[in-house]
Amino acid sequence: MSVALLVGAIPSPPENAIGIGPLQLRAYGLAIAFGVLVGVWVAQRRWAARGGNPADISYLATWSVIAGLLGARAYHVLTDYHRFQGRWLHAFAVWEGGLGIPGGLLAGVVTGVVLARRRGLPAAQLLDVVAPAIPLAQAIGRLGNWFNQELFGRPTDLPWGLRIDVAHRPDGYERFATFHPTFLYEALWNLALAGLLVLYERRRPGAAPGTLFALYVGGYGLGRLWVEALRIDDATRIAGLRVNIWVSLLAIAASIVALAVLHRRQRRRAASPTNDDEPHLAAS
């Protein structure tokens, strides 16, 4: 018997859905929905604190979330296309799990920025407003993986190892009972990231617009990098590395470049003040 089973381990839920009469509500979808609601609520409060209209967040979030879900599913299907060969209709079965966060973020952010500019809203400030709200929403949504018994890591004897039913264990790992709860690691990382972003914002109120969001991208990429390295689920690889590891490295690099560009622009504006490219709201 493993040490984890002797000391204790995180149990997996016996069911992944809540039945209300003939209706089955998937815990995976409920976790994502609750995460979105909390994230939007936080973003609304942050935007209102800057003098903005919370209705702006509601409008942008509606379309960004829709685009994000489509982008997340498309990313999952494209990067794990081998899972759908011969069963392409399952590509639309979102309730079975399978949303790629990188694709969702890209689609959602691009949609939000485009719509914000069309409404004459300061896109960079809005990105900073939602920067802590996004990882908070992600942390809540990650709990859906717990109910689905998916996206866990290597076998472990640590006390917080996750018990996985035999039916959900990957081929070759049937004899192991407890695994690294990588989705929980990512959720905790995201919560810490959200807190650090708020702390940074309070200590550096004069940071260039867009800085907070760039820090989020880099911070999330860094966390996803080590979490992804622990996972054992089947995944498409490039040069021996999981696709999401490459995407995480790209996110970190993009964050560093963005921070350097924003810092340089801010120094130039401080030396020679000019009109900004987009409107600003006064921070409270």
PDB file of C-alpha atoms in Angstrom:
ATOM      1  CA  MET A   1       0.000   0.000   0.000  1.00  0.00           C
ATOM      2  CA  SER A   2       1.350   3.440  -0.886  1.00  0.00           C
ATOM      3  CA  VAL A   3       2.299   6.063   1.682  1.00  0.00           C
ATOM      4  CA  ALA A   4      -0.370   8.373   0.249  1.00  0.00           C
ATOM      5  CA  LEU A   5      -3.092   5.856   1.018  1.00  0.00           C
ATOM      6  CA  LEU A   6      -1.769   5.392   4.554  1.00  0.00           C
ATOM      7  CA  VAL A   7      -1.477   9.101   5.338  1.00  0.00           C
ATOM      8  CA  GLY A   8      -4.424  10.237   3.298  1.00  0.00           C
ATOM      9  CA  ALA A   9      -5.148  11.432  -0.203  1.00  0.00           C
ATOM     10  CA  ILE A  10      -7.552  13.668  -2.069  1.00  0.00           C
ATOM     11  CA  PRO A  11     -10.569  11.583  -3.138  1.00  0.00           C
ATOM     12  CA  SER A  12     -12.116  11.943  -6.564  1.00  0.00           C
ATOM     13  CA  PRO A  13     -15.842  12.752  -6.723  1.00  0.00           C
ATOM     14  CA  PRO A  14     -18.012   9.667  -7.340  1.00  0.00           C
ATOM     15  CA  GLU A  15     -20.120  11.565  -9.877  1.00  0.00           C
ATOM     16  CA  ASN A  16     -19.375  14.332 -12.366  1.00  0.00           C
ATOM     17  CA  ALA A  17     -22.942  15.572 -12.780  1.00  0.00           C
ATOM     18  CA  ILE A  18     -25.863  16.782 -10.713  1.00  0.00           C
ATOM     19  CA  GLY A  19     -29.241  15.327 -11.624  1.00  0.00           C
ATOM     20  CA  ILE A  20     -32.333  17.526 -11.489  1.00  0.00           C
ATOM     21  CA  GLY A  21     -35.123  15.298 -12.718  1.00  0.00           C
ATOM     22  CA  PRO A  22     -34.229  14.263 -16.274  1.00  0.00           C
ATOM     23  CA  LEU A  23     -31.707  17.121 -16.501  1.00  0.00           C
ATOM     24  CA  GLN A  24     -28.033  16.347 -15.939  1.00  0.00           C
ATOM     25  CA  LEU A  25     -25.855  19.341 -15.042  1.00  0.00           C
ATOM     26  CA  ARG A  26     -22.198  18.576 -15.635  1.00  0.00           C
ATOM     27  CA  ALA A  27     -19.921  19.722 -12.823  1.00  0.00           C
ATOM     28  CA  TYR A  28     -17.289  20.612 -15.437  1.00  0.00           C
ATOM     29  CA  GLY A  29     -19.596  23.147 -17.058  1.00  0.00           C
ATOM     30  CA  LEU A  30     -20.858  24.453 -13.719  1.00  0.00           C
ATOM     31  CA  ALA A  31     -17.305  25.104 -12.528  1.00  0.00           C
ATOM     32  CA  ILE A  32     -16.489  27.045 -15.682  1.00  0.00           C
ATOM     33  CA  ALA A  33     -19.736  29.018 -15.506  1.00  0.00           C
ATOM     34  CA  PHE A  34     -19.183  29.916 -11.855  1.00  0.00           C
ATOM     35  CA  GLY A  35     -15.617  30.939 -12.595  1.00  0.00           C
ATOM     36  CA  VAL A  36     -16.788  33.219 -15.400  1.00  0.00           C
ATOM     37  CA  LEU A  37     -19.434  34.837 -13.183  1.00  0.00           C
ATOM     38  CA  VAL A  38     -16.931  35.512 -10.401  1.00  0.00           C
ATOM     39  CA  GLY A  39     -14.370  36.835 -12.871  1.00  0.00           C
ATOM     40  CA  VAL A  40     -16.877  39.200 -14.491  1.00  0.00           C
ATOM     41  CA  TRP A  41     -18.057  40.421 -11.090  1.00  0.00           C
ATOM     42  CA  VAL A  42     -14.491  41.198 -10.005  1.00  0.00           C
ATOM     43  CA  ALA A  43     -13.744  42.941 -13.304  1.00  0.00           C
ATOM     44  CA  GLN A  44     -16.894  45.050 -12.990  1.00  0.00           C
ATOM     45  CA  ARG A  45     -15.905  46.214  -9.525  1.00  0.00           C
ATOM     46  CA  ARG A  46     -12.380  47.032 -10.649  1.00  0.00           C
ATOM     47  CA  TRP A  47     -13.640  48.941 -13.692  1.00  0.00           C
ATOM     48  CA  ALA A  48     -16.145  50.878 -11.602  1.00  0.00           C
ATOM     49  CA  ALA A  49     -13.349  51.804  -9.168  1.00  0.00           C
ATOM     50  CA  ARG A  50     -11.553  53.434 -12.099  1.00  0.00           C
ATOM     51  CA  GLY A  51     -14.621  55.451 -13.006  1.00  0.00           C
ATOM     52  CA  GLY A  52     -15.857  53.116 -15.720  1.00  0.00           C
ATOM     53  CA  ASN A  53     -19.332  51.779 -16.368  1.00  0.00           C
ATOM     54  CA  PRO A  54     -19.763  48.143 -15.215  1.00  0.00           C
ATOM     55  CA  ALA A  55     -22.082  47.635 -18.198  1.00  0.00           C
ATOM     56  CA  ASP A  56     -18.989  47.916 -20.409  1.00  0.00           C
ATOM     57  CA  ILE A  57     -17.573  44.804 -18.763  1.00  0.00           C
ATOM     58  CA  SER A  58     -20.876  42.940 -19.142  1.00  0.00           C
ATOM     59  CA  TYR A  59     -20.992  43.706 -22.855  1.00  0.00           C
ATOM     60  CA  LEU A  60     -17.360  42.831 -23.518  1.00  0.00           C
ATOM     61  CA  ALA A  61     -17.488  39.720 -21.331  1.00  0.00           C
ATOM     62  CA  THR A  62     -20.533  38.330 -23.126  1.00  0.00           C
ATOM     63  CA  TRP A  63     -18.831  38.242 -26.496  1.00  0.00           C
ATOM     64  CA  SER A  64     -15.360  37.502 -25.161  1.00  0.00           C
ATOM     65  CA  VAL A  65     -16.604  34.460 -23.238  1.00  0.00           C
ATOM     66  CA  ILE A  66     -18.422  33.117 -26.302  1.00  0.00           C
ATOM     67  CA  ALA A  67     -15.334  33.642 -28.449  1.00  0.00           C
ATOM     68  CA  GLY A  68     -13.170  32.189 -25.693  1.00  0.00           C
ATOM     69  CA  LEU A  69     -15.188  28.980 -25.453  1.00  0.00           C
ATOM     70  CA  LEU A  70     -15.061  28.526 -29.222  1.00  0.00           C
ATOM     71  CA  GLY A  71     -11.350  29.278 -29.279  1.00  0.00           C
ATOM     72  CA  ALA A  72     -10.658  26.953 -26.365  1.00  0.00           C
ATOM     73  CA  ARG A  73     -12.484  24.063 -27.987  1.00  0.00           C
ATOM     74  CA  ALA A  74     -10.866  24.713 -31.370  1.00  0.00           C
ATOM     75  CA  TYR A  75      -7.429  24.753 -29.738  1.00  0.00           C
ATOM     76  CA  HIS A  76      -8.105  21.455 -27.979  1.00  0.00           C
ATOM     77  CA  VAL A  77      -9.365  19.767 -31.137  1.00  0.00           C
ATOM     78  CA  LEU A  78      -6.479  21.063 -33.263  1.00  0.00           C
ATOM     79  CA  THR A  79      -3.731  20.179 -30.789  1.00  0.00           C
ATOM     80  CA  ASP A  80      -5.239  16.776 -29.938  1.00  0.00           C
ATOM     81  CA  TYR A  81      -6.726  15.970 -33.319  1.00  0.00           C
ATOM     82  CA  HIS A  82      -5.683  12.316 -33.058  1.00  0.00           C
ATOM     83  CA  ARG A  83      -8.314  11.818 -30.345  1.00  0.00           C
ATOM     84  CA  PHE A  84     -11.091  12.751 -32.743  1.00  0.00           C
ATOM     85  CA  GLN A  85     -10.048  10.814 -35.823  1.00  0.00           C
ATOM     86  CA  GLY A  86     -12.982   8.672 -36.881  1.00  0.00           C
ATOM     87  CA  ARG A  87     -15.235  10.344 -34.308  1.00  0.00           C
ATOM     88  CA  TRP A  88     -15.304  13.977 -35.369  1.00  0.00           C
ATOM     89  CA  LEU A  89     -18.770  14.619 -33.964  1.00  0.00           C
ATOM     90  CA  HIS A  90     -17.210  14.364 -30.498  1.00  0.00           C
ATOM     91  CA  ALA A  91     -15.372  17.590 -31.292  1.00  0.00           C
ATOM     92  CA  PHE A  92     -18.618  19.346 -30.376  1.00  0.00           C
ATOM     93  CA  ALA A  93     -19.130  17.419 -27.103  1.00  0.00           C
ATOM     94  CA  VAL A  94     -17.766  20.148 -24.843  1.00  0.00           C
ATOM     95  CA  TRP A  95     -19.457  18.589 -21.802  1.00  0.00           C
ATOM     96  CA  GLU A  96     -17.036  15.674 -22.044  1.00  0.00           C
ATOM     97  CA  GLY A  97     -14.181  18.036 -21.236  1.00  0.00           C
ATOM     98  CA  GLY A  98     -11.489  19.386 -23.466  1.00  0.00           C
ATOM     99  CA  LEU A  99     -11.007  23.145 -23.531  1.00  0.00           C
ATOM    100  CA  GLY A 100      -7.576  24.533 -24.347  1.00  0.00           C
ATOM    101  CA  ILE A 101      -7.017  27.617 -22.199  1.00  0.00           C
ATOM    102  CA  PRO A 102      -4.407  29.175 -24.546  1.00  0.00           C
ATOM    103  CA  GLY A 103      -6.884  29.165 -27.427  1.00  0.00           C
ATOM    104  CA  GLY A 104      -9.639  30.527 -25.223  1.00  0.00           C
ATOM    105  CA  LEU A 105      -7.466  33.355 -23.927  1.00  0.00           C
ATOM    106  CA  LEU A 106      -6.305  34.356 -27.384  1.00  0.00           C
ATOM    107  CA  ALA A 107      -9.796  34.364 -28.894  1.00  0.00           C
ATOM    108  CA  GLY A 108     -11.372  36.062 -25.885  1.00  0.00           C
ATOM    109  CA  VAL A 109      -8.739  38.779 -25.556  1.00  0.00           C
ATOM    110  CA  VAL A 110      -8.678  39.614 -29.259  1.00  0.00           C
ATOM    111  CA  THR A 111     -12.474  39.838 -29.297  1.00  0.00           C
ATOM    112  CA  GLY A 112     -12.514  42.031 -26.197  1.00  0.00           C
ATOM    113  CA  VAL A 113      -9.848  44.401 -27.518  1.00  0.00           C
ATOM    114  CA  VAL A 114     -11.547  44.803 -30.900  1.00  0.00           C
ATOM    115  CA  LEU A 115     -14.941  45.517 -29.325  1.00  0.00           C
ATOM    116  CA  ALA A 116     -13.430  47.884 -26.752  1.00  0.00           C
ATOM    117  CA  ARG A 117     -11.774  49.964 -29.450  1.00  0.00           C
ATOM    118  CA  ARG A 118     -14.995  50.088 -31.448  1.00  0.00           C
ATOM    119  CA  ARG A 119     -16.752  51.546 -28.408  1.00  0.00           C
ATOM    120  CA  GLY A 120     -13.967  54.047 -27.804  1.00  0.00           C
ATOM    121  CA  LEU A 121     -12.832  52.379 -24.587  1.00  0.00           C
ATOM    122  CA  PRO A 122      -9.187  52.238 -23.430  1.00  0.00           C
ATOM    123  CA  ALA A 123      -8.236  48.674 -24.328  1.00  0.00           C
ATOM    124  CA  ALA A 124      -4.939  48.649 -22.416  1.00  0.00           C
ATOM    125  CA  GLN A 125      -6.609  49.810 -19.211  1.00  0.00           C
ATOM    126  CA  LEU A 126      -9.347  47.240 -19.658  1.00  0.00           C
ATOM    127  CA  LEU A 127      -6.754  44.494 -20.059  1.00  0.00           C
ATOM    128  CA  ASP A 128      -5.199  45.568 -16.770  1.00  0.00           C
ATOM    129  CA  VAL A 129      -8.633  45.575 -15.139  1.00  0.00           C
ATOM    130  CA  VAL A 130      -9.340  41.974 -16.136  1.00  0.00           C
ATOM    131  CA  ALA A 131      -5.774  40.758 -15.509  1.00  0.00           C
ATOM    132  CA  PRO A 132      -6.390  39.551 -11.913  1.00  0.00           C
ATOM    133  CA  ALA A 133      -9.956  38.467 -12.689  1.00  0.00           C
ATOM    134  CA  ILE A 134      -8.901  36.004 -15.392  1.00  0.00           C
ATOM    135  CA  PRO A 135      -6.644  33.770 -13.245  1.00  0.00           C
ATOM    136  CA  LEU A 136      -9.281  33.852 -10.507  1.00  0.00           C
ATOM    137  CA  ALA A 137     -11.865  32.556 -12.979  1.00  0.00           C
ATOM    138  CA  GLN A 138      -9.384  29.969 -14.253  1.00  0.00           C
ATOM    139  CA  ALA A 139      -8.713  28.707 -10.732  1.00  0.00           C
ATOM    140  CA  ILE A 140     -12.411  28.082 -10.148  1.00  0.00           C
ATOM    141  CA  GLY A 141     -12.924  26.523 -13.563  1.00  0.00           C
ATOM    142  CA  ARG A 142     -10.045  24.097 -13.004  1.00  0.00           C
ATOM    143  CA  LEU A 143     -12.131  22.310 -10.365  1.00  0.00           C
ATOM    144  CA  GLY A 144     -14.133  20.860 -13.237  1.00  0.00           C
ATOM    145  CA  ASN A 145     -11.145  18.648 -14.048  1.00  0.00           C
ATOM    146  CA  TRP A 146     -11.402  17.169 -10.557  1.00  0.00           C
ATOM    147  CA  PHE A 147     -14.958  16.005 -11.203  1.00  0.00           C
ATOM    148  CA  ASN A 148     -13.959  14.571 -14.584  1.00  0.00           C
ATOM    149  CA  GLN A 149     -10.886  12.820 -13.103  1.00  0.00           C
ATOM    150  CA  GLU A 150      -8.672  14.236 -15.827  1.00  0.00           C
ATOM    151  CA  LEU A 151      -5.512  16.264 -16.402  1.00  0.00           C
ATOM    152  CA  PHE A 152      -3.658  14.838 -13.424  1.00  0.00           C
ATOM    153  CA  GLY A 153       0.070  14.234 -13.260  1.00  0.00           C
ATOM    154  CA  ARG A 154       2.555  11.519 -12.499  1.00  0.00           C
ATOM    155  CA  PRO A 155       1.998   8.950  -9.747  1.00  0.00           C
ATOM    156  CA  THR A 156       2.912  10.214  -6.290  1.00  0.00           C
ATOM    157  CA  ASP A 157       2.941   9.052  -2.666  1.00  0.00           C
ATOM    158  CA  LEU A 158       2.578  12.592  -1.327  1.00  0.00           C
ATOM    159  CA  PRO A 159      -0.250  13.113   1.198  1.00  0.00           C
ATOM    160  CA  TRP A 160      -2.131  15.336  -1.242  1.00  0.00           C
ATOM    161  CA  GLY A 161      -1.980  12.801  -4.042  1.00  0.00           C
ATOM    162  CA  LEU A 162      -5.244  12.456  -5.947  1.00  0.00           C
ATOM    163  CA  ARG A 163      -7.028   9.107  -5.938  1.00  0.00           C
ATOM    164  CA  ILE A 164      -8.059   8.174  -9.457  1.00  0.00           C
ATOM    165  CA  ASP A 165     -10.495   5.392 -10.298  1.00  0.00           C
ATOM    166  CA  VAL A 166      -9.031   2.555 -12.361  1.00  0.00           C
ATOM    167  CA  ALA A 167     -11.263   3.435 -15.306  1.00  0.00           C
ATOM    168  CA  HIS A 168      -9.643   6.881 -15.551  1.00  0.00           C
ATOM    169  CA  ARG A 169      -6.010   5.820 -15.226  1.00  0.00           C
ATOM    170  CA  PRO A 170      -3.899   6.061 -18.398  1.00  0.00           C
ATOM    171  CA  ASP A 171      -2.534   2.946 -20.049  1.00  0.00           C
ATOM    172  CA  GLY A 172       0.526   1.743 -18.198  1.00  0.00           C
ATOM    173  CA  TYR A 173      -0.491   3.405 -14.935  1.00  0.00           C
ATOM    174  CA  GLU A 174      -3.230   1.004 -13.854  1.00  0.00           C
ATOM    175  CA  ARG A 175      -1.303  -0.199 -10.790  1.00  0.00           C
ATOM    176  CA  PHE A 176      -0.945   3.307  -9.355  1.00  0.00           C
ATOM    177  CA  ALA A 177      -3.717   4.711  -7.191  1.00  0.00           C
ATOM    178  CA  THR A 178      -2.675   8.303  -6.474  1.00  0.00           C
ATOM    179  CA  PHE A 179      -1.391  10.980  -8.828  1.00  0.00           C
ATOM    180  CA  HIS A 180      -0.257  14.602  -8.731  1.00  0.00           C
ATOM    181  CA  PRO A 181      -3.397  16.814  -8.848  1.00  0.00           C
ATOM    182  CA  THR A 182      -1.886  19.100 -11.481  1.00  0.00           C
ATOM    183  CA  PHE A 183      -5.174  20.916 -12.044  1.00  0.00           C
ATOM    184  CA  LEU A 184      -5.102  21.826  -8.333  1.00  0.00           C
ATOM    185  CA  TYR A 185      -1.505  23.020  -8.619  1.00  0.00           C
ATOM    186  CA  GLU A 186      -2.533  25.247 -11.510  1.00  0.00           C
ATOM    187  CA  ALA A 187      -5.563  26.534  -9.607  1.00  0.00           C
ATOM    188  CA  LEU A 188      -3.423  27.468  -6.596  1.00  0.00           C
ATOM    189  CA  TRP A 189      -0.831  29.066  -8.866  1.00  0.00           C
ATOM    190  CA  ASN A 190      -3.554  31.140 -10.509  1.00  0.00           C
ATOM    191  CA  LEU A 191      -4.919  32.282  -7.150  1.00  0.00           C
ATOM    192  CA  ALA A 192      -1.439  33.347  -6.072  1.00  0.00           C
ATOM    193  CA  LEU A 193      -0.916  35.077  -9.417  1.00  0.00           C
ATOM    194  CA  ALA A 194      -4.156  37.038  -9.042  1.00  0.00           C
ATOM    195  CA  GLY A 195      -3.083  38.178  -5.584  1.00  0.00           C
ATOM    196  CA  LEU A 196       0.397  39.186  -6.745  1.00  0.00           C
ATOM    197  CA  LEU A 197      -1.039  41.189  -9.639  1.00  0.00           C
ATOM    198  CA  VAL A 198      -3.266  43.165  -7.277  1.00  0.00           C
ATOM    199  CA  LEU A 199      -0.303  43.727  -4.944  1.00  0.00           C
ATOM    200  CA  TYR A 200       1.888  44.905  -7.825  1.00  0.00           C
ATOM    201  CA  GLU A 201      -0.839  47.260  -9.005  1.00  0.00           C
ATOM    202  CA  ARG A 202      -1.088  48.862  -5.574  1.00  0.00           C
ATOM    203  CA  ARG A 203       2.655  49.275  -5.224  1.00  0.00           C
ATOM    204  CA  ARG A 204       3.225  50.471  -8.791  1.00  0.00           C
ATOM    205  CA  PRO A 205       0.223  52.697  -9.580  1.00  0.00           C
ATOM    206  CA  GLY A 206       2.187  54.545 -12.250  1.00  0.00           C
ATOM    207  CA  ALA A 207       2.931  51.482 -14.368  1.00  0.00           C
ATOM    208  CA  ALA A 208       2.235  51.818 -18.080  1.00  0.00           C
ATOM    209  CA  PRO A 209      -1.240  50.672 -19.186  1.00  0.00           C
ATOM    210  CA  GLY A 210      -1.034  47.051 -20.281  1.00  0.00           C
ATOM    211  CA  THR A 211       1.738  46.160 -17.832  1.00  0.00           C
ATOM    212  CA  LEU A 212      -0.499  44.190 -15.491  1.00  0.00           C
ATOM    213  CA  PHE A 213      -1.908  42.080 -18.309  1.00  0.00           C
ATOM    214  CA  ALA A 214       1.583  41.407 -19.685  1.00  0.00           C
ATOM    215  CA  LEU A 215       2.610  40.223 -16.220  1.00  0.00           C
ATOM    216  CA  TYR A 216      -0.417  37.936 -16.124  1.00  0.00           C
ATOM    217  CA  VAL A 217       0.508  36.377 -19.476  1.00  0.00           C
ATOM    218  CA  GLY A 218       4.073  35.737 -18.343  1.00  0.00           C
ATOM    219  CA  GLY A 219       3.030  34.561 -14.896  1.00  0.00           C
ATOM    220  CA  TYR A 220       0.468  32.149 -16.246  1.00  0.00           C
ATOM    221  CA  GLY A 221       2.914  30.862 -18.852  1.00  0.00           C
ATOM    222  CA  LEU A 222       5.512  30.217 -16.149  1.00  0.00           C
ATOM    223  CA  GLY A 223       3.045  28.315 -13.984  1.00  0.00           C
ATOM    224  CA  ARG A 224       1.669  26.316 -16.875  1.00  0.00           C
ATOM    225  CA  LEU A 225       5.216  25.415 -17.889  1.00  0.00           C
ATOM    226  CA  TRP A 226       6.040  23.400 -14.763  1.00  0.00           C
ATOM    227  CA  VAL A 227       2.511  22.058 -14.325  1.00  0.00           C
ATOM    228  CA  GLU A 228       2.470  20.815 -17.904  1.00  0.00           C
ATOM    229  CA  ALA A 229       5.770  19.009 -17.337  1.00  0.00           C
ATOM    230  CA  LEU A 230       4.087  16.893 -14.632  1.00  0.00           C
ATOM    231  CA  ARG A 231       1.119  15.795 -16.713  1.00  0.00           C
ATOM    232  CA  ILE A 232       0.962  12.301 -18.191  1.00  0.00           C
ATOM    233  CA  ASP A 233      -2.152  12.509 -20.352  1.00  0.00           C
ATOM    234  CA  ASP A 234      -1.634  11.873 -24.039  1.00  0.00           C
ATOM    235  CA  ALA A 235      -0.712  15.043 -25.916  1.00  0.00           C
ATOM    236  CA  THR A 236       0.671  16.122 -29.268  1.00  0.00           C
ATOM    237  CA  ARG A 237       4.400  16.779 -29.093  1.00  0.00           C
ATOM    238  CA  ILE A 238       6.811  18.890 -31.090  1.00  0.00           C
ATOM    239  CA  ALA A 239      10.512  18.020 -30.836  1.00  0.00           C
ATOM    240  CA  GLY A 240       9.696  15.791 -27.883  1.00  0.00           C
ATOM    241  CA  LEU A 241       7.888  18.467 -25.878  1.00  0.00           C
ATOM    242  CA  ARG A 242       4.163  18.825 -25.315  1.00  0.00           C
ATOM    243  CA  VAL A 243       2.537  21.540 -27.423  1.00  0.00           C
ATOM    244  CA  ASN A 244       1.425  23.415 -24.320  1.00  0.00           C
ATOM    245  CA  ILE A 245       5.016  23.647 -23.110  1.00  0.00           C
ATOM    246  CA  TRP A 246       5.953  25.414 -26.341  1.00  0.00           C
ATOM    247  CA  VAL A 247       2.935  27.687 -25.977  1.00  0.00           C
ATOM    248  CA  SER A 248       3.944  28.486 -22.392  1.00  0.00           C
ATOM    249  CA  LEU A 249       7.462  29.392 -23.504  1.00  0.00           C
ATOM    250  CA  LEU A 250       5.980  31.592 -26.217  1.00  0.00           C
ATOM    251  CA  ALA A 251       3.740  33.311 -23.653  1.00  0.00           C
ATOM    252  CA  ILE A 252       6.714  34.016 -21.383  1.00  0.00           C
ATOM    253  CA  ALA A 253       8.737  35.412 -24.281  1.00  0.00           C
ATOM    254  CA  ALA A 254       5.827  37.563 -25.463  1.00  0.00           C
ATOM    255  CA  SER A 255       5.365  38.882 -21.937  1.00  0.00           C
ATOM    256  CA  ILE A 256       9.023  39.880 -21.642  1.00  0.00           C
ATOM    257  CA  VAL A 257       8.945  41.653 -25.003  1.00  0.00           C
ATOM    258  CA  ALA A 258       5.676  43.428 -24.152  1.00  0.00           C
ATOM    259  CA  LEU A 259       7.000  44.598 -20.783  1.00  0.00           C
ATOM    260  CA  ALA A 260      10.167  45.931 -22.407  1.00  0.00           C
ATOM    261  CA  VAL A 261       8.181  47.793 -25.076  1.00  0.00           C
ATOM    262  CA  LEU A 262       5.732  49.249 -22.541  1.00  0.00           C
ATOM    263  CA  HIS A 263       8.555  50.383 -20.272  1.00  0.00           C
ATOM    264  CA  ARG A 264      10.399  52.032 -23.152  1.00  0.00           C
ATOM    265  CA  ARG A 265       7.259  53.810 -24.338  1.00  0.00           C
ATOM    266  CA  GLN A 266       6.554  55.060 -20.845  1.00  0.00           C
ATOM    267  CA  ARG A 267      10.064  56.486 -20.534  1.00  0.00           C
ATOM    268  CA  ARG A 268       9.720  58.243 -23.884  1.00  0.00           C
ATOM    269  CA  ARG A 269       6.372  59.749 -22.893  1.00  0.00           C
ATOM    270  CA  ALA A 270       7.810  60.898 -19.585  1.00  0.00           C
ATOM    271  CA  ALA A 271      10.670  62.609 -21.413  1.00  0.00           C
ATOM    272  CA  SER A 272       8.444  64.089 -24.130  1.00  0.00           C
ATOM    273  CA  PRO A 273       4.734  64.038 -23.158  1.00  0.00           C
ATOM    274  CA  THR A 274       2.370  63.436 -26.070  1.00  0.00           C
ATOM    275  CA  ASN A 275      -1.244  62.460 -26.486  1.00  0.00           C
ATOM    276  CA  ASP A 276      -1.873  58.770 -25.876  1.00  0.00           C
ATOM    277  CA  ASP A 277      -3.262  56.578 -28.599  1.00  0.00           C
ATOM    278  CA  GLU A 278      -6.401  55.782 -26.618  1.00  0.00           C
ATOM    279  CA  PRO A 279      -8.587  57.482 -24.016  1.00  0.00           C
ATOM    280  CA  HIS A 280      -7.900  57.064 -20.313  1.00  0.00           C
ATOM    281  CA  LEU A 281     -10.072  56.900 -17.237  1.00  0.00           C
ATOM    282  CA  ALA A 282      -8.844  58.345 -14.006  1.00  0.00           C
ATOM    283  CA  ALA A 283      -7.775  55.699 -11.520  1.00  0.00           C
ATOM    284  CA  SER A 284      -9.364  55.953  -8.112  1.00  0.00           C
TER     285      SER A 284
END
